[in-house]
JSON list of C-alpha atoms in Angstrom, two decimals:
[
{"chain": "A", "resi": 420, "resn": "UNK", "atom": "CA", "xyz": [72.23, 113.30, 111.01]},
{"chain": "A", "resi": 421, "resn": "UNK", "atom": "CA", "xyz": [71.94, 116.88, 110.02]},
{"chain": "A", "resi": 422, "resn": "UNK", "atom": "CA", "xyz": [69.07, 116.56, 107.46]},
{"chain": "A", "resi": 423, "resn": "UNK", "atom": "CA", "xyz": [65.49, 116.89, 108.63]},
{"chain": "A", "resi": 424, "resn": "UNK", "atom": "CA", "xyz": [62.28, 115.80, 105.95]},
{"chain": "A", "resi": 425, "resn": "UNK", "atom": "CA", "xyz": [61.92, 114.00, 103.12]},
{"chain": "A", "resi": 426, "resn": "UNK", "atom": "CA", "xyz": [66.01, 113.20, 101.53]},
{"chain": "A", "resi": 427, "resn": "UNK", "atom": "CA", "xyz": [64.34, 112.19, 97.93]},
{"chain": "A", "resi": 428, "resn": "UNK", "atom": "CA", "xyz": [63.40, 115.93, 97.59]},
{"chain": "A", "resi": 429, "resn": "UNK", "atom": "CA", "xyz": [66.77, 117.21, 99.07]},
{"chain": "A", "resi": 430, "resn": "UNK", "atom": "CA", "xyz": [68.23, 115.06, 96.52]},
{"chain": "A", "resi": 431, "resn": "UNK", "atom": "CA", "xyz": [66.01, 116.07, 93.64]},
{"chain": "A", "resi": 432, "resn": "UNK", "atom": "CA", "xyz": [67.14, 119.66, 94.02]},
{"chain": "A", "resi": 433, "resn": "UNK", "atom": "CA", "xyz": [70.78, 118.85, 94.19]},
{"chain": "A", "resi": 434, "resn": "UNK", "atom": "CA", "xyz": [70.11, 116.84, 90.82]},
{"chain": "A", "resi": 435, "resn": "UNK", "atom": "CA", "xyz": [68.31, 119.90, 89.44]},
{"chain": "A", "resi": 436, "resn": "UNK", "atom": "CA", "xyz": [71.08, 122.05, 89.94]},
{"chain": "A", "resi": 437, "resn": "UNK", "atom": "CA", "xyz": [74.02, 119.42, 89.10]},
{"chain": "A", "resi": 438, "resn": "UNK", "atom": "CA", "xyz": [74.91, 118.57, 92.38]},
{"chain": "A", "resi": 439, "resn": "UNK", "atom": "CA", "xyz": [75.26, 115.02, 91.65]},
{"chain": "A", "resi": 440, "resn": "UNK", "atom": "CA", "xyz": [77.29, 113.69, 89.06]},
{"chain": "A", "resi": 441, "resn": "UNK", "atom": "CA", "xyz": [80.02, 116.23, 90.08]},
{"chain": "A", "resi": 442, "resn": "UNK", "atom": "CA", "xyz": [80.31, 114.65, 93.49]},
{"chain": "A", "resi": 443, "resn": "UNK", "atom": "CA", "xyz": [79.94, 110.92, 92.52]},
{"chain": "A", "resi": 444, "resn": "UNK", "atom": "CA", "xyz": [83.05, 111.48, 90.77]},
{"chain": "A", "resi": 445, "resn": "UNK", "atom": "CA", "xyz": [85.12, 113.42, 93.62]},
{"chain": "A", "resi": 446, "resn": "UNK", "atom": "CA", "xyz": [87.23, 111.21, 96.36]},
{"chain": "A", "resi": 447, "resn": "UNK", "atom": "CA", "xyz": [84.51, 111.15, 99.12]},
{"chain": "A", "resi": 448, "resn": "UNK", "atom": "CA", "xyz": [87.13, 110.56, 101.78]},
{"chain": "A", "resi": 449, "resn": "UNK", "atom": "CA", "xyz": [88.91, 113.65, 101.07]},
{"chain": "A", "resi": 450, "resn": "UNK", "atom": "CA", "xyz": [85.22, 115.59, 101.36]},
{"chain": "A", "resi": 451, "resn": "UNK", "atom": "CA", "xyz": [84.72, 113.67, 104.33]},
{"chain": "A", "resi": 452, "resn": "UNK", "atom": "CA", "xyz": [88.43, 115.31, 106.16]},
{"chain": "A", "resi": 453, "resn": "UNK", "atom": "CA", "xyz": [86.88, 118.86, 104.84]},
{"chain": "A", "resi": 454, "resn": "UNK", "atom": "CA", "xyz": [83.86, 118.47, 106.44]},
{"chain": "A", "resi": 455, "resn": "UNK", "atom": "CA", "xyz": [85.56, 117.28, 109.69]},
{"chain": "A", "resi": 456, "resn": "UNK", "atom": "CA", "xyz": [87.44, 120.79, 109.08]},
{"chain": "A", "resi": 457, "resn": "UNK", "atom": "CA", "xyz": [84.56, 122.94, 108.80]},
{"chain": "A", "resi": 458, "resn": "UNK", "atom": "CA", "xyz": [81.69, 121.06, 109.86]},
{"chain": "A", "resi": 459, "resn": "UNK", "atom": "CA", "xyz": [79.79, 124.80, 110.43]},
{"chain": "A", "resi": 460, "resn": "UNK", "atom": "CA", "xyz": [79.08, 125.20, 106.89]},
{"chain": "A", "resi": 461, "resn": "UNK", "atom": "CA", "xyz": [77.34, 121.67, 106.17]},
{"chain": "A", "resi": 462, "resn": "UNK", "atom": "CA", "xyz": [75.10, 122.93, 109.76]},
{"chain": "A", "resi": 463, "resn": "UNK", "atom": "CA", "xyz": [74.61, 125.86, 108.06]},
{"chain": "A", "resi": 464, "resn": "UNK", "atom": "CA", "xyz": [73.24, 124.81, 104.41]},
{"chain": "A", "resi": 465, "resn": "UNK", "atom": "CA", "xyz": [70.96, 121.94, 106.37]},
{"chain": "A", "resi": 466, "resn": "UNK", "atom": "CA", "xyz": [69.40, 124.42, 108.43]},
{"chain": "A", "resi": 467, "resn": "UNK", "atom": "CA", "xyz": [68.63, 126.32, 105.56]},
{"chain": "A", "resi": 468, "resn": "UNK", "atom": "CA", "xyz": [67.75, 123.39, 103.57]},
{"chain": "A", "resi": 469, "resn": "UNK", "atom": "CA", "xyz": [65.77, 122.21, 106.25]},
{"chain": "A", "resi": 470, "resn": "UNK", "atom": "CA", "xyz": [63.67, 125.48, 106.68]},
{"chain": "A", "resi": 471, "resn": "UNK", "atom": "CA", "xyz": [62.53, 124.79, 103.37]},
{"chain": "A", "resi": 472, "resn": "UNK", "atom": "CA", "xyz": [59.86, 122.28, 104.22]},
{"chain": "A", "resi": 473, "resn": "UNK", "atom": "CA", "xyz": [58.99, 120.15, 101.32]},
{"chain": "A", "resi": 474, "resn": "UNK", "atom": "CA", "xyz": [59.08, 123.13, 98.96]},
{"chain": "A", "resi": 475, "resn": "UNK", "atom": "CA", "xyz": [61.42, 121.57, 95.96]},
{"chain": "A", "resi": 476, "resn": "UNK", "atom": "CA", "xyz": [61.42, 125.48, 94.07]},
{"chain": "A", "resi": 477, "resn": "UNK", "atom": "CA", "xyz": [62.90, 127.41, 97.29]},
{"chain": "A", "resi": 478, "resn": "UNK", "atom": "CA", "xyz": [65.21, 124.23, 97.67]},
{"chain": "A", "resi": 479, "resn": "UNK", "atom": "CA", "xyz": [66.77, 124.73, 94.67]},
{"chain": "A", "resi": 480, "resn": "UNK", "atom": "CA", "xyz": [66.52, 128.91, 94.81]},
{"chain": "A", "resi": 481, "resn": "UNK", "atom": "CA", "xyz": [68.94, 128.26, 97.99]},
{"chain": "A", "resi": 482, "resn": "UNK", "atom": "CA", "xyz": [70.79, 125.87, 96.77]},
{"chain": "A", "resi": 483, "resn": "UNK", "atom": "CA", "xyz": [71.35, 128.08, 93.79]},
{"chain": "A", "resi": 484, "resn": "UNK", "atom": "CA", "xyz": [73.10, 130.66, 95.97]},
{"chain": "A", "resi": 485, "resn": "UNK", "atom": "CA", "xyz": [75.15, 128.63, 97.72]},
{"chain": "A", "resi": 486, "resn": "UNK", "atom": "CA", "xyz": [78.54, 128.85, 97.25]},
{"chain": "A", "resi": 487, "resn": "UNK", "atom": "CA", "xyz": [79.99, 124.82, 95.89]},
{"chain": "A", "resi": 488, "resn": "UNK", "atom": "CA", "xyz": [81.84, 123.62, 98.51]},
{"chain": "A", "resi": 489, "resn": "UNK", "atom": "CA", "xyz": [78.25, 123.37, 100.59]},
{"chain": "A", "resi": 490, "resn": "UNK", "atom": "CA", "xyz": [76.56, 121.87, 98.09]},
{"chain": "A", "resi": 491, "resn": "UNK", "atom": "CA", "xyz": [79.61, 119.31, 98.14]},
{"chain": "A", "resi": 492, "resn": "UNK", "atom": "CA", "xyz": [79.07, 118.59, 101.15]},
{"chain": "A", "resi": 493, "resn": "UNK", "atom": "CA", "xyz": [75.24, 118.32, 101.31]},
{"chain": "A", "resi": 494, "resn": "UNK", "atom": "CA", "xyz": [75.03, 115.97, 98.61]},
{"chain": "A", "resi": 495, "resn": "UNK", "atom": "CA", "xyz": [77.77, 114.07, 100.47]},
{"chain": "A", "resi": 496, "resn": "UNK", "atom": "CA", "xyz": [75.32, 114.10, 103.64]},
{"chain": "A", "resi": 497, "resn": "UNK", "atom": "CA", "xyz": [72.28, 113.09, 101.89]},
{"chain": "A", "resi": 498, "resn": "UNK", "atom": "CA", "xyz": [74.30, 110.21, 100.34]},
{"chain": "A", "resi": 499, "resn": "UNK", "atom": "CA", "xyz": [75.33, 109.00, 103.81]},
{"chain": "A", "resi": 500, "resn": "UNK", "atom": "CA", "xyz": [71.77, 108.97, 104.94]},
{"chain": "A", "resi": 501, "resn": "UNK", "atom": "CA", "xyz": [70.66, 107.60, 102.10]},
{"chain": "A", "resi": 502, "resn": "UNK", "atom": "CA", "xyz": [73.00, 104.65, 102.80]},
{"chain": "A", "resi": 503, "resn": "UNK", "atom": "CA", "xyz": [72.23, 104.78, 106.30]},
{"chain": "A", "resi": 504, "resn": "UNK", "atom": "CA", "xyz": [68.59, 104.46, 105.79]},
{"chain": "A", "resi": 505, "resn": "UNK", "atom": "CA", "xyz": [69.11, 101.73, 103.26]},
{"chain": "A", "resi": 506, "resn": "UNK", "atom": "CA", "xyz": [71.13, 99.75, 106.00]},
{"chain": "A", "resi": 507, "resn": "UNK", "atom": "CA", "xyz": [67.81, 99.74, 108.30]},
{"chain": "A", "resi": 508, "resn": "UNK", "atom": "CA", "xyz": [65.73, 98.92, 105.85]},
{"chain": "A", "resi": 509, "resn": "UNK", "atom": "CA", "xyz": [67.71, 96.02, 105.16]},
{"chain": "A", "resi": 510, "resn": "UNK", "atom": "CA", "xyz": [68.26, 95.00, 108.76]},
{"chain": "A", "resi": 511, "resn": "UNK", "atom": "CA", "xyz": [64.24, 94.83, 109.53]}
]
């Protein structure tokens, strides 16, 4: 897991800036193979996101100058843990 905090608030500032609904409708395996490929920049944009603290307003001031393959693959990320989070939840 890359993402550190609270994902509801890394996800509220991807929705804020139309993350979302662009990457429910890409083909998540083919992000997945890009990621593998440069698995740098979704370090970088989690560290960034991640310095951020709970501070929704400089979430979405970074995520705002991001460039949109990134923010692809954050929202991808946050998804997975998400549904990884969901799985343990369910297990206990």
């Amino acid at each position: 897991m890359y993402l550190n905090g609270n994902l509801q608030l890394v996800f509220d500032a991807l929705f804020t800036i139309g993350a979302i609904d662009p990457i429910l409708k890409m083909d998540w395996q083919q992000v997945t193979v890009e990621i593998e490929n440069e698995p740098q920049r979704l370090h970088s944009v989690c560290e960034r996101i991640n310095a951020c603290g709970s501070n929704l307003s400089h979430m979405v001031e970074i995520l705002k100058m991001t460039d949109s393959k990134s923010i692809n693959f954050l929202a991808l990320e946050v998804a997975r843990e998400f549904c990884e989070f969901q799985d343990r939840e369910t297990l206990h």
